[in-house]
Amino acid sequence: MRPRFLLPAIALFALAAPAATPAQPAKAGAQKDWSHNVVATTEGGFRMGNPDAPVKLIEYGSLTCPHCAHFAKDGVPPLVANHVKSGKVSFEFRNLVLNGIDGIAALLSRCAGPTGYFRVTEGLYATQAEWVGKIGAISEAEKKRISALPQADQFLAVANASGILALAGRSGVTRQKARQCFADKDKQNRLSEMARAAGAMGITGTPAFLINGEKVVAHEWAELEPLIRQAGD
């Protein structure tokens, strides 16, 4: 099945409606801050934290999902500060693309690589209403012009018009690098593979969470944190 985010650009407009930094040597006697340890996983996500943490949290999220943006604002900061930094919990984010605009944003965030991925994702969630709104405000004439471009240039034009290209640029994603990522079929296929994997687990909405490989019923931090603490007992 053709990935939904690879539709012609005109279909993208139907929606219109700090991450880790390189670790520094720990001072003698200081506890290691595991939030600086970020890697790409074989399953397609990006994981922050101790790879041997006793509690492994995975979030499937959409960058255009308001509920995911709410969790990014209210849940991720205490998750990192109180659980990930100590090494007790690792946090992996896997993109679950739900629409064309989401696909563009996901490709752009992943283009930042492990050193910038969480920073770009955080920025996208913090400004979600703004950049989605800018896409909705694109004129019909501009939509038509964008739709006539090659696919990678379509994605680049939408990213530029929405402001997310500039946002990613602050984490080292240049215009040229972004276009290369948008043209990379393997990167697009990886997003599709993650969506299929999520579907196989019965995940159809976002945000969705797994703790130590088991899907849990929680959508808010107040619901999720007790489950994390229970898994660590």
Short mmCIF file of C-alpha atoms in Angstrom, two decimals, residues 37-179:
data_model
loop_
_atom_site.label_atom_id
_atom_site.label_comp_id
_atom_site.label_asym_id
_atom_site.label_seq_id
_atom_site.Cartn_x
_atom_site.Cartn_y
_atom_site.Cartn_z
CA ASN A 37 22.55 9.43 25.46
CA VAL A 38 20.44 9.32 22.28
CA VAL A 39 20.57 6.65 19.56
CA ALA A 40 18.51 5.53 16.59
CA THR A 41 16.92 2.12 17.20
CA THR A 42 16.61 -0.82 14.86
CA GLU A 43 12.82 -0.45 15.08
CA GLY A 44 13.02 3.04 13.58
CA GLY A 45 12.65 5.20 16.65
CA PHE A 46 15.04 7.41 18.59
CA ARG A 47 15.82 6.39 22.16
CA MET A 48 16.96 8.65 24.97
CA GLY A 49 18.48 7.17 28.09
CA ASN A 50 20.17 4.11 29.51
CA PRO A 51 19.93 1.19 27.04
CA ASP A 52 19.89 -1.16 30.04
CA ALA A 53 17.24 0.76 31.96
CA PRO A 54 14.90 -1.57 33.87
CA VAL A 55 11.90 0.33 32.49
CA LYS A 56 11.68 0.90 28.76
CA LEU A 57 9.02 3.38 27.64
CA ILE A 58 8.02 3.72 23.98
CA GLU A 59 5.71 6.39 22.62
CA TYR A 60 4.06 6.22 19.22
CA GLY A 61 3.23 9.81 18.35
CA SER A 62 2.05 11.99 15.49
CA LEU A 63 3.57 15.45 15.09
CA THR A 64 0.18 16.89 14.08
CA CYS A 65 -1.66 15.31 17.02
CA PRO A 66 -2.75 17.94 19.64
CA HIS A 67 -2.87 15.30 22.39
CA CYS A 68 0.73 14.34 21.60
CA ALA A 69 1.72 18.01 21.78
CA HIS A 70 0.05 18.20 25.20
CA PHE A 71 2.06 15.20 26.41
CA ALA A 72 5.26 16.70 25.01
CA LYS A 73 4.61 19.84 27.06
CA ASP A 74 3.31 18.33 30.31
CA GLY A 75 4.70 14.80 30.33
CA VAL A 76 8.11 14.71 28.68
CA PRO A 77 9.85 17.25 30.98
CA PRO A 78 9.07 15.38 34.24
CA LEU A 79 9.66 12.05 32.49
CA VAL A 80 13.17 13.10 31.54
CA ALA A 81 13.97 14.96 34.77
CA ASN A 82 12.63 12.38 37.20
CA HIS A 83 13.13 9.08 35.41
CA VAL A 84 15.36 9.17 32.31
CA LYS A 85 18.29 11.19 33.65
CA SER A 86 18.91 8.73 36.47
CA GLY A 87 19.07 5.79 34.07
CA LYS A 88 16.00 4.08 35.51
CA VAL A 89 13.84 4.65 32.42
CA SER A 90 14.67 4.87 28.72
CA PHE A 91 12.35 6.80 26.41
CA GLU A 92 11.95 5.91 22.76
CA PHE A 93 9.83 7.97 20.38
CA ARG A 94 8.51 6.36 17.20
CA ASN A 95 6.77 8.47 14.59
CA LEU A 96 3.30 7.25 13.66
CA VAL A 97 2.43 9.22 10.54
CA LEU A 98 -1.28 9.97 10.25
CA ASN A 99 -1.38 12.39 7.30
CA GLY A 100 0.74 14.06 4.64
CA ILE A 101 1.82 17.08 6.66
CA ASP A 102 2.75 14.77 9.53
CA GLY A 103 4.94 12.80 7.11
CA ILE A 104 6.83 15.91 6.04
CA ALA A 105 7.42 16.99 9.65
CA ALA A 106 8.51 13.48 10.64
CA LEU A 107 11.04 13.22 7.81
CA LEU A 108 12.42 16.64 8.72
CA SER A 109 12.82 15.80 12.41
CA ARG A 110 14.52 12.50 11.61
CA CYS A 111 16.88 14.34 9.27
CA ALA A 112 18.43 15.94 12.38
CA GLY A 113 19.76 12.54 13.45
CA PRO A 114 20.27 11.43 17.07
CA THR A 115 21.94 14.68 18.16
CA GLY A 116 19.07 16.88 17.05
CA TYR A 117 16.02 14.64 16.80
CA PHE A 118 14.46 15.34 20.18
CA ARG A 119 15.23 19.06 19.92
CA VAL A 120 13.43 19.34 16.59
CA THR A 121 10.54 17.18 17.78
CA GLU A 122 10.15 19.31 20.90
CA GLY A 123 10.14 22.45 18.76
CA LEU A 124 7.54 21.04 16.37
CA TYR A 125 5.21 20.19 19.24
CA ALA A 126 5.72 23.54 20.95
CA THR A 127 4.78 25.43 17.77
CA GLN A 128 2.33 22.90 16.33
CA ALA A 129 -0.68 25.22 16.05
CA GLU A 130 1.44 27.90 14.40
CA TRP A 131 2.99 25.84 11.62
CA VAL A 132 -0.12 23.80 10.89
CA GLY A 133 -2.03 27.08 10.68
CA LYS A 134 0.48 28.51 8.21
CA ILE A 135 -0.02 25.52 5.94
CA GLY A 136 -3.77 26.04 6.10
CA ALA A 137 -3.30 29.66 5.05
CA ILE A 138 -1.39 28.86 1.84
CA SER A 139 -3.29 30.29 -1.13
CA GLU A 140 -4.89 28.09 -3.75
CA ALA A 141 -2.53 29.47 -6.38
CA GLU A 142 0.50 28.53 -4.26
CA LYS A 143 -0.91 25.07 -3.59
CA LYS A 144 -1.25 24.57 -7.33
CA ARG A 145 2.32 25.72 -7.92
CA ILE A 146 3.68 23.40 -5.23
CA SER A 147 1.71 20.45 -6.59
CA ALA A 148 3.49 20.76 -9.94
CA LEU A 149 6.94 20.34 -8.37
CA PRO A 150 8.87 17.06 -8.01
CA GLN A 151 7.91 15.31 -4.78
CA ALA A 152 11.02 16.24 -2.77
CA ASP A 153 10.57 19.87 -3.79
CA GLN A 154 6.88 19.70 -2.83
CA PHE A 155 7.86 18.60 0.65
CA LEU A 156 10.58 21.25 0.84
CA ALA A 157 8.16 23.99 -0.24
CA VAL A 158 5.62 23.00 2.41
CA ALA A 159 8.34 22.81 5.08
CA ASN A 160 9.57 26.27 4.07
CA ALA A 161 6.11 27.86 3.93
CA SER A 162 5.18 26.48 7.34
CA GLY A 163 8.39 27.61 9.03
CA ILE A 164 9.45 24.14 10.13
CA LEU A 165 12.42 24.19 7.77
CA ALA A 166 13.84 27.16 9.69
CA LEU A 167 13.07 25.40 12.98
CA ALA A 168 15.02 22.30 11.90
CA GLY A 169 17.78 24.54 10.59
CA ARG A 170 18.60 25.55 14.16
CA SER A 171 19.55 21.92 14.76
CA GLY A 172 21.80 21.67 11.73
CA VAL A 173 19.30 20.62 9.05
CA THR A 174 20.22 22.76 6.06
CA ARG A 175 17.93 23.26 3.09
CA GLN A 176 20.09 20.92 1.00
CA LYS A 177 20.15 18.27 3.71
CA ALA A 178 16.37 18.52 4.12
CA ARG A 179 15.81 18.02 0.40
#
